[in-house]
PDB file of C-alpha atoms in Angstrom:
ATOM      1  CA  MET A 927     -21.501 -86.126   4.231  1.00 44.00           C
ATOM      2  CA  ARG A 928     -23.531 -89.244   3.443  1.00 42.00           C
ATOM      3  CA  GLN A 929     -24.502 -87.884   0.025  1.00 48.00           C
ATOM      4  CA  THR A 930     -20.889 -86.897  -0.689  1.00 49.00           C
ATOM      5  CA  MET A 931     -19.756 -90.429   0.079  1.00 46.00           C
ATOM      6  CA  GLU A 932     -22.426 -91.933  -2.179  1.00 63.00           C
ATOM      7  CA  GLY A 933     -20.906 -89.997  -5.026  1.00 87.00           C
ATOM      8  CA  TYR A 934     -22.030 -89.129  -8.521  1.00 96.00           C
ATOM      9  CA  GLN A 935     -25.255 -90.888  -9.456  1.00 97.00           C
ATOM     10  CA  LEU A 936     -27.730 -90.336 -12.247  1.00 98.00           C
ATOM     11  CA  ASN A 937     -31.119 -89.435 -10.821  1.00 98.00           C
ATOM     12  CA  LYS A 938     -33.515 -92.105 -12.108  1.00 97.00           C
ATOM     13  CA  ASP A 939     -36.367 -89.563 -11.951  1.00 98.00           C
ATOM     14  CA  TYR A 940     -34.780 -86.944 -14.215  1.00 98.00           C
ATOM     15  CA  LYS A 941     -37.207 -85.045 -16.444  1.00 98.00           C
ATOM     16  CA  VAL A 942     -36.791 -84.556 -20.197  1.00 98.00           C
ATOM     17  CA  SER A 943     -38.169 -81.665 -22.237  1.00 98.00           C
ATOM     18  CA  SER A 944     -37.141 -80.108 -25.522  1.00 97.00           C
ATOM     19  CA  VAL A 945     -37.333 -77.001 -27.668  1.00 97.00           C
ATOM     20  CA  PHE A 946     -37.564 -77.464 -31.428  1.00 97.00           C
ATOM     21  CA  ILE A 947     -35.974 -74.954 -33.821  1.00 97.00           C
ATOM     22  CA  THR A 948     -38.177 -75.340 -36.886  1.00 96.00           C
ATOM     23  CA  GLU A 949     -35.994 -73.243 -39.159  1.00 96.00           C
ATOM     24  CA  ILE A 950     -33.059 -75.671 -38.952  1.00 97.00           C
ATOM     25  CA  ASN A 951     -34.902 -78.839 -37.882  1.00 96.00           C
ATOM     26  CA  GLU A 952     -32.854 -79.169 -34.687  1.00 97.00           C
ATOM     27  CA  THR A 953     -33.833 -79.849 -31.089  1.00 97.00           C
ATOM     28  CA  VAL A 954     -32.391 -78.496 -27.859  1.00 98.00           C
ATOM     29  CA  ILE A 955     -32.841 -81.022 -25.054  1.00 98.00           C
ATOM     30  CA  ILE A 956     -33.351 -80.025 -21.428  1.00 98.00           C
ATOM     31  CA  ILE A 957     -32.820 -82.449 -18.555  1.00 98.00           C
ATOM     32  CA  ASP A 958     -34.012 -81.341 -15.127  1.00 98.00           C
ATOM     33  CA  ASP A 959     -32.825 -83.036 -11.912  1.00 98.00           C
ATOM     34  CA  PHE A 960     -29.905 -84.689 -13.727  1.00 98.00           C
ATOM     35  CA  LEU A 961     -27.853 -85.963 -10.765  1.00 98.00           C
ATOM     36  CA  LYS A 962     -29.293 -87.601  -7.652  1.00 97.00           C
ATOM     37  CA  TYR A 963     -26.924 -85.611  -5.444  1.00 96.00           C
ATOM     38  CA  LEU A 964     -25.044 -82.389  -6.151  1.00 97.00           C
ATOM     39  CA  GLU A 965     -22.957 -82.450  -2.964  1.00 96.00           C
ATOM     40  CA  PRO A 966     -20.078 -84.396  -4.620  1.00 96.00           C
ATOM     41  CA  VAL A 967     -19.838 -81.735  -7.343  1.00 97.00           C
ATOM     42  CA  TYR A 968     -19.801 -78.839  -4.892  1.00 97.00           C
ATOM     43  CA  HIS A 969     -17.328 -80.691  -2.676  1.00 96.00           C
ATOM     44  CA  PHE A 970     -15.016 -81.225  -5.643  1.00 96.00           C
ATOM     45  CA  ALA A 971     -15.324 -77.564  -6.684  1.00 97.00           C
ATOM     46  CA  ALA A 972     -14.591 -76.273  -3.182  1.00 95.00           C
ATOM     47  CA  ASN A 973     -11.927 -78.694  -2.018  1.00 95.00           C
ATOM     48  CA  THR A 974     -10.237 -80.470  -4.925  1.00 93.00           C
ATOM     49  CA  ALA A 975     -10.529 -78.537  -8.175  1.00 93.00           C
ATOM     50  CA  TYR A 976      -7.603 -76.201  -8.720  1.00 87.00           C
ATOM     51  CA  PHE A 977      -9.140 -74.439 -11.744  1.00 89.00           C
ATOM     52  CA  GLN A 978      -6.635 -73.944 -14.543  1.00 87.00           C
ATOM     53  CA  PRO A 979      -5.710 -70.333 -15.433  1.00 84.00           C
ATOM     54  CA  LEU A 980      -7.966 -68.322 -17.732  1.00 86.00           C
ATOM     55  CA  GLY A 981      -7.686 -69.531 -21.342  1.00 84.00           C
ATOM     56  CA  SER A 982      -5.466 -72.513 -20.538  1.00 85.00           C
ATOM     57  CA  ASP A 983      -7.914 -74.952 -22.117  1.00 85.00           C
ATOM     58  CA  GLY A 984      -7.483 -73.252 -25.492  1.00 83.00           C
ATOM     59  CA  THR A 985     -11.001 -71.833 -25.564  1.00 88.00           C
ATOM     60  CA  LEU A 986     -12.482 -68.367 -25.083  1.00 89.00           C
ATOM     61  CA  TYR A 987     -14.386 -69.399 -21.963  1.00 94.00           C
ATOM     62  CA  PRO A 988     -14.514 -66.303 -19.700  1.00 94.00           C
ATOM     63  CA  GLY A 989     -13.250 -68.003 -16.599  1.00 95.00           C
ATOM     64  CA  LYS A 990     -11.449 -70.969 -15.107  1.00 95.00           C
ATOM     65  CA  ARG A 991     -11.892 -74.682 -15.756  1.00 96.00           C
ATOM     66  CA  ASP A 992     -10.853 -78.052 -14.421  1.00 96.00           C
ATOM     67  CA  GLU A 993     -11.471 -81.649 -15.442  1.00 96.00           C
ATOM     68  CA  MET A 994     -14.329 -83.415 -13.674  1.00 97.00           C
ATOM     69  CA  PRO A 995     -13.546 -86.732 -11.959  1.00 96.00           C
ATOM     70  CA  ALA A 996     -14.238 -90.053 -13.694  1.00 96.00           C
ATOM     71  CA  PRO A 997     -17.467 -90.825 -11.739  1.00 96.00           C
ATOM     72  CA  TYR A 998     -19.083 -87.709 -13.240  1.00 98.00           C
ATOM     73  CA  TYR A 999     -18.163 -88.947 -16.713  1.00 98.00           C
ATOM     74  CA  ARG A1000     -19.838 -92.270 -15.955  1.00 97.00           C
ATOM     75  CA  ALA A1001     -23.076 -90.614 -14.784  1.00 98.00           C
ATOM     76  CA  PHE A1002     -23.091 -88.391 -17.873  1.00 98.00           C
ATOM     77  CA  GLU A1003     -22.474 -91.368 -20.175  1.00 98.00           C
ATOM     78  CA  GLN A1004     -25.313 -93.259 -18.517  1.00 98.00           C
ATOM     79  CA  LEU A1005     -27.693 -90.371 -19.191  1.00 98.00           C
ATOM     80  CA  ILE A1006     -26.690 -90.010 -22.855  1.00 98.00           C
ATOM     81  CA  SER A1007     -26.924 -93.786 -23.362  1.00 97.00           C
ATOM     82  CA  GLU A1008     -30.480 -93.732 -22.017  1.00 97.00           C
ATOM     83  CA  LEU A1009     -31.384 -90.778 -24.255  1.00 97.00           C
ATOM     84  CA  LEU A1010     -30.007 -92.697 -27.233  1.00 96.00           C
ATOM     85  CA  GLU A1011     -31.918 -95.805 -26.226  1.00 95.00           C
ATOM     86  CA  HIS A1012     -35.167 -93.842 -26.048  1.00 95.00           C
ATOM     87  CA  GLY A1013     -34.518 -92.034 -29.336  1.00 94.00           C
ATOM     88  CA  THR A1014     -34.308 -88.617 -27.675  1.00 95.00           C
ATOM     89  CA  ILE A1015     -30.936 -88.154 -29.388  1.00 93.00           C
ATOM     90  CA  THR A1016     -30.051 -89.865 -32.656  1.00 86.00           C
ATOM     91  CA  SER A1017     -26.959 -89.643 -34.847  1.00 84.00           C
ATOM     92  CA  GLY A1018     -25.443 -92.227 -37.172  1.00 81.00           C
ATOM     93  CA  LYS A1019     -25.205 -95.600 -35.411  1.00 89.00           C
ATOM     94  CA  ASN A1020     -25.622 -93.970 -31.998  1.00 91.00           C
ATOM     95  CA  ASN A1021     -22.068 -94.710 -30.814  1.00 94.00           C
ATOM     96  CA  LEU A1022     -21.127 -92.316 -28.008  1.00 95.00           C
ATOM     97  CA  TYR A1023     -17.684 -90.750 -27.611  1.00 96.00           C
ATOM     98  CA  LEU A1024     -17.482 -88.462 -24.578  1.00 97.00           C
ATOM     99  CA  HIS A1025     -14.569 -86.062 -25.063  1.00 97.00           C
ATOM    100  CA  ARG A1026     -14.467 -84.045 -21.861  1.00 96.00           C
ATOM    101  CA  CYS A1027     -16.440 -82.692 -18.904  1.00 98.00           C
ATOM    102  CA  LYS A1028     -15.078 -79.419 -17.539  1.00 97.00           C
ATOM    103  CA  LEU A1029     -16.017 -77.775 -14.277  1.00 97.00           C
ATOM    104  CA  SER A1030     -16.349 -74.124 -15.287  1.00 97.00           C
ATOM    105  CA  LEU A1031     -16.397 -70.951 -13.203  1.00 97.00           C
ATOM    106  CA  VAL A1032     -17.026 -67.551 -14.824  1.00 96.00           C
ATOM    107  CA  THR A1033     -14.513 -65.019 -13.499  1.00 95.00           C
ATOM    108  CA  GLN A1034     -14.389 -62.332 -16.213  1.00 94.00           C
ATOM    109  CA  ASN A1035     -16.617 -59.296 -16.024  1.00 93.00           C
ATOM    110  CA  ALA A1036     -18.260 -57.553 -18.965  1.00 93.00           C
ATOM    111  CA  ASN A1037     -15.577 -54.870 -19.293  1.00 92.00           C
ATOM    112  CA  GLU A1038     -12.794 -57.473 -19.617  1.00 93.00           C
ATOM    113  CA  LEU A1039     -13.984 -59.246 -22.776  1.00 94.00           C
ATOM    114  CA  ASN A1040     -12.418 -59.333 -26.227  1.00 93.00           C
ATOM    115  CA  THR A1041     -14.443 -59.200 -29.452  1.00 94.00           C
ATOM    116  CA  LEU A1042     -14.846 -62.976 -29.782  1.00 94.00           C
ATOM    117  CA  GLN A1043     -16.281 -63.152 -26.265  1.00 95.00           C
ATOM    118  CA  ARG A1044     -18.916 -60.526 -27.075  1.00 94.00           C
ATOM    119  CA  MET A1045     -20.600 -62.582 -29.804  1.00 96.00           C
ATOM    120  CA  PRO A1046     -22.073 -66.088 -30.067  1.00 97.00           C
ATOM    121  CA  HIS A1047     -19.737 -68.930 -30.995  1.00 96.00           C
ATOM    122  CA  ILE A1048     -19.669 -72.558 -32.071  1.00 96.00           C
ATOM    123  CA  ASP A1049     -17.530 -75.384 -30.717  1.00 95.00           C
ATOM    124  CA  SER A1050     -17.309 -77.290 -34.009  1.00 94.00           C
ATOM    125  CA  THR A1051     -18.791 -77.424 -37.509  1.00 95.00           C
ATOM    126  CA  ASP A1052     -19.171 -81.198 -37.086  1.00 94.00           C
ATOM    127  CA  ASP A1053     -22.875 -82.046 -37.192  1.00 94.00           C
ATOM    128  CA  LYS A1054     -22.355 -85.119 -34.995  1.00 95.00           C
ATOM    129  CA  THR A1055     -20.773 -83.223 -32.105  1.00 97.00           C
ATOM    130  CA  PHE A1056     -22.813 -82.028 -29.127  1.00 97.00           C
ATOM    131  CA  ALA A1057     -22.281 -79.706 -26.176  1.00 98.00           C
ATOM    132  CA  ALA A1058     -23.968 -79.782 -22.789  1.00 98.00           C
ATOM    133  CA  VAL A1059     -24.096 -77.350 -19.882  1.00 98.00           C
ATOM    134  CA  HIS A1060     -24.938 -78.575 -16.383  1.00 98.00           C
ATOM    135  CA  TYR A1061     -25.992 -75.583 -14.293  1.00 98.00           C
ATOM    136  CA  LEU A1062     -24.830 -75.561 -10.681  1.00 98.00           C
ATOM    137  CA  SER A1063     -25.838 -71.967  -9.861  1.00 97.00           C
ATOM    138  CA  PRO A1064     -29.321 -70.374  -9.689  1.00 96.00           C
ATOM    139  CA  LYS A1065     -30.887 -68.673 -12.698  1.00 95.00           C
ATOM    140  CA  GLU A1066     -29.754 -65.182 -11.662  1.00 95.00           C
ATOM    141  CA  TRP A1067     -26.197 -66.152 -12.678  1.00 96.00           C
ATOM    142  CA  GLY A1068     -27.219 -66.822 -16.280  1.00 96.00           C
ATOM    143  CA  GLY A1069     -28.292 -69.624 -18.607  1.00 97.00           C
ATOM    144  CA  THR A1070     -27.660 -70.183 -22.323  1.00 98.00           C
ATOM    145  CA  GLY A1071     -28.856 -68.526 -25.524  1.00 97.00           C
ATOM    146  CA  ILE A1072     -29.029 -69.898 -29.082  1.00 98.00           C
ATOM    147  CA  TYR A1073     -28.665 -67.172 -31.719  1.00 98.00           C
ATOM    148  CA  LYS A1074     -29.221 -66.351 -35.365  1.00 98.00           C
ATOM    149  CA  TYR A1075     -26.713 -64.198 -37.233  1.00 98.00           C
ATOM    150  CA  LEU A1076     -29.190 -61.904 -38.961  1.00 98.00           C
ATOM    151  CA  PRO A1077     -27.184 -60.617 -41.959  1.00 97.00           C
ATOM    152  CA  ASP A1078     -26.734 -64.167 -43.323  1.00 97.00           C
ATOM    153  CA  ASN A1079     -29.686 -65.819 -41.547  1.00 97.00           C
ATOM    154  CA  ILE A1080     -27.451 -68.424 -39.872  1.00 98.00           C
ATOM    155  CA  ILE A1081     -28.201 -70.417 -36.731  1.00 98.00           C
ATOM    156  CA  LYS A1082     -26.194 -73.523 -37.582  1.00 98.00           C
ATOM    157  CA  VAL A1083     -22.623 -73.189 -38.865  1.00 97.00           C
ATOM    158  CA  THR A1084     -21.516 -75.892 -41.304  1.00 95.00           C
ATOM    159  CA  ALA A1085     -18.639 -76.421 -43.714  1.00 92.00           C
ATOM    160  CA  ASP A1086     -20.796 -74.698 -46.351  1.00 94.00           C
ATOM    161  CA  ASN A1087     -21.325 -71.428 -44.495  1.00 95.00           C
ATOM    162  CA  GLN A1088     -18.432 -71.297 -42.009  1.00 93.00           C
ATOM    163  CA  ASN A1089     -16.784 -68.407 -43.864  1.00 93.00           C
ATOM    164  CA  SER A1090     -19.575 -66.227 -42.493  1.00 95.00           C
ATOM    165  CA  VAL A1091     -17.887 -66.407 -39.076  1.00 95.00           C
ATOM    166  CA  HIS A1092     -15.216 -63.987 -40.328  1.00 95.00           C
ATOM    167  CA  GLN A1093     -17.942 -61.508 -41.226  1.00 96.00           C
ATOM    168  CA  MET A1094     -19.602 -62.016 -37.835  1.00 96.00           C
ATOM    169  CA  ILE A1095     -16.367 -60.981 -36.138  1.00 96.00           C
ATOM    170  CA  ALA A1096     -15.957 -57.951 -38.393  1.00 97.00           C
ATOM    171  CA  ASP A1097     -19.584 -56.942 -37.836  1.00 96.00           C
ATOM    172  CA  THR A1098     -19.262 -57.286 -34.052  1.00 96.00           C
ATOM    173  CA  GLU A1099     -16.227 -55.001 -34.118  1.00 95.00           C
ATOM    174  CA  LYS A1100     -18.044 -52.565 -36.405  1.00 96.00           C
ATOM    175  CA  HIS A1101     -21.049 -52.507 -34.059  1.00 95.00           C
ATOM    176  CA  SER A1102     -18.955 -52.477 -30.897  1.00 93.00           C
ATOM    177  CA  ALA A1103     -21.075 -49.729 -29.348  1.00 93.00           C
ATOM    178  CA  THR A1104     -24.000 -52.152 -29.050  1.00 93.00           C
ATOM    179  CA  HIS A1105     -21.838 -55.210 -28.285  1.00 94.00           C
ATOM    180  CA  GLN A1106     -19.853 -53.942 -25.323  1.00 91.00           C
ATOM    181  CA  GLY A1107     -20.192 -56.798 -22.865  1.00 94.00           C
ATOM    182  CA  TYR A1108     -21.846 -60.177 -22.598  1.00 95.00           C
ATOM    183  CA  LEU A1109     -24.423 -60.978 -25.265  1.00 95.00           C
ATOM    184  CA  ASN A1110     -27.711 -61.703 -23.553  1.00 94.00           C
ATOM    185  CA  GLU A1111     -30.437 -60.221 -25.753  1.00 95.00           C
ATOM    186  CA  THR A1112     -31.258 -59.691 -29.416  1.00 96.00           C
ATOM    187  CA  THR A1113     -29.133 -57.046 -31.169  1.00 97.00           C
ATOM    188  CA  GLU A1114     -29.044 -55.662 -34.697  1.00 97.00           C
ATOM    189  CA  LEU A1115     -26.657 -58.532 -35.582  1.00 98.00           C
ATOM    190  CA  PHE A1116     -27.830 -61.471 -33.494  1.00 98.00           C
ATOM    191  CA  GLU A1117     -31.357 -62.633 -32.729  1.00 98.00           C
ATOM    192  CA  LYS A1118     -31.802 -64.785 -29.648  1.00 98.00           C
ATOM    193  CA  VAL A1119     -33.946 -67.651 -30.971  1.00 97.00           C
ATOM    194  CA  ILE A1120     -33.900 -69.735 -27.778  1.00 97.00           C
ATOM    195  CA  ASN A1121     -33.316 -68.715 -24.180  1.00 97.00           C
ATOM    196  CA  ILE A1122     -32.613 -71.509 -21.695  1.00 97.00           C
ATOM    197  CA  GLU A1123     -32.876 -70.336 -18.114  1.00 97.00           C
ATOM    198  CA  ALA A1124     -30.343 -71.703 -15.690  1.00 97.00           C
ATOM    199  CA  LYS A1125     -31.749 -73.903 -12.948  1.00 98.00           C
ATOM    200  CA  VAL A1126     -29.711 -75.803 -10.391  1.00 98.00           C
ATOM    201  CA  ASN A1127     -29.145 -79.396 -11.608  1.00 98.00           C
ATOM    202  CA  ARG A1128     -30.515 -78.653 -15.085  1.00 98.00           C
ATOM    203  CA  LEU A1129     -28.570 -79.957 -18.079  1.00 98.00           C
ATOM    204  CA  VAL A1130     -29.068 -78.499 -21.555  1.00 98.00           C
ATOM    205  CA  ILE A1131     -27.840 -80.370 -24.661  1.00 98.00           C
ATOM    206  CA  TYR A1132     -27.460 -78.908 -28.153  1.00 98.00           C
ATOM    207  CA  LYS A1133     -25.472 -79.395 -31.346  1.00 97.00           C
ATOM    208  CA  SER A1134     -22.001 -77.852 -31.075  1.00 97.00           C
ATOM    209  CA  ASN A1135     -22.446 -76.062 -34.401  1.00 98.00           C
ATOM    210  CA  LEU A1136     -25.396 -73.957 -33.247  1.00 98.00           C
ATOM    211  CA  LEU A1137     -24.474 -70.341 -32.564  1.00 98.00           C
ATOM    212  CA  HIS A1138     -24.657 -70.072 -28.801  1.00 98.00           C
ATOM    213  CA  SER A1139     -23.513 -68.025 -25.876  1.00 97.00           C
ATOM    214  CA  ALA A1140     -23.686 -68.180 -22.112  1.00 96.00           C
ATOM    215  CA  ALA A1141     -26.471 -65.756 -21.193  1.00 95.00           C
ATOM    216  CA  LEU A1142     -24.435 -63.785 -18.690  1.00 95.00           C
ATOM    217  CA  PHE A1143     -25.380 -60.463 -17.184  1.00 92.00           C
ATOM    218  CA  ASN A1144     -23.378 -57.277 -17.624  1.00 92.00           C
ATOM    219  CA  THR A1145     -24.530 -55.972 -14.256  1.00 92.00           C
ATOM    220  CA  LYS A1146     -23.226 -59.025 -12.363  1.00 92.00           C
ATOM    221  CA  LYS A1147     -19.816 -59.176 -10.720  1.00 93.00           C
ATOM    222  CA  TYR A1148     -18.307 -62.554 -11.530  1.00 94.00           C
ATOM    223  CA  SER A1149     -15.468 -63.783  -9.347  1.00 93.00           C
ATOM    224  CA  ASN A1150     -13.342 -66.676  -8.104  1.00 92.00           C
ATOM    225  CA  ASP A1151     -15.880 -67.408  -5.372  1.00 94.00           C
ATOM    226  CA  ILE A1152     -17.824 -70.539  -6.377  1.00 95.00           C
ATOM    227  CA  ASN A1153     -20.724 -69.395  -4.198  1.00 93.00           C
ATOM    228  CA  ASN A1154     -20.935 -65.985  -5.874  1.00 94.00           C
ATOM    229  CA  SER A1155     -20.442 -66.636  -9.571  1.00 96.00           C
ATOM    230  CA  ARG A1156     -21.703 -68.900 -12.359  1.00 97.00           C
ATOM    231  CA  LEU A1157     -20.580 -72.482 -11.727  1.00 98.00           C
ATOM    232  CA  SER A1158     -21.387 -75.163 -14.304  1.00 98.00           C
ATOM    233  CA  VAL A1159     -20.014 -78.235 -16.039  1.00 98.00           C
ATOM    234  CA  SER A1160     -19.455 -78.012 -19.799  1.00 98.00           C
ATOM    235  CA  SER A1161     -19.360 -81.347 -21.602  1.00 98.00           C
ATOM    236  CA  PHE A1162     -18.582 -82.189 -25.217  1.00 97.00           C
ATOM    237  CA  PHE A1163     -19.338 -85.448 -26.981  1.00 97.00           C
ATOM    238  CA  ARG A1164     -19.770 -87.025 -30.403  1.00 97.00           C
ATOM    239  CA  ILE A1165     -22.369 -89.537 -31.578  1.00 96.00           C
ATOM    240  CA  GLU A1166     -21.667 -91.416 -34.773  1.00 92.00           C
TER     241      GLU A1166
END
């Protein structure tokens, strides 16, 4: 209870590591031990969050979402501001605009997915927009993968190559036999170039225009139970 009352705080001893993708000159940043206490997040998920219906946020996320409370936003902004100050993240004049932080619970199972959910995706073609995933469940519930679309050799989708997304969709439908459920490994269409394991209180940050996918498992049964599914916070921000 004491930790719940103290609320959302950035852990001053968080650890920073990174994975560099040489081919596109981009870095994926990993923050371990992001928040000082996780109890406020779990308390919110169990007692306050009402989780909007599947798809109500206008995305293809395979589950339910709800807005995180303002104190979480402040802790997240503090972290990103420190990363900017230390040069870990750089973009334009380093002005931060945090769009949203969504508590996210996977509820769809592998046999319930449509084509777009069985392939990697982007959140934007804007090179100044970032996404972050804060894992709140152990690694056995799945992390995140960054992918390359092999036919066109694309990891990063920009205004110049975004038309390839239409072909990705067509190819995924064409190769549906090998893209039946969640994408978690390399296939004939998509090479997993980075695998980020989930770890409780780990935050991973990457450009929104990198082809990515939650690394979910087709053998797992995902559900509405926050203690027996993949719980995370997805955040989206812009630095200009």
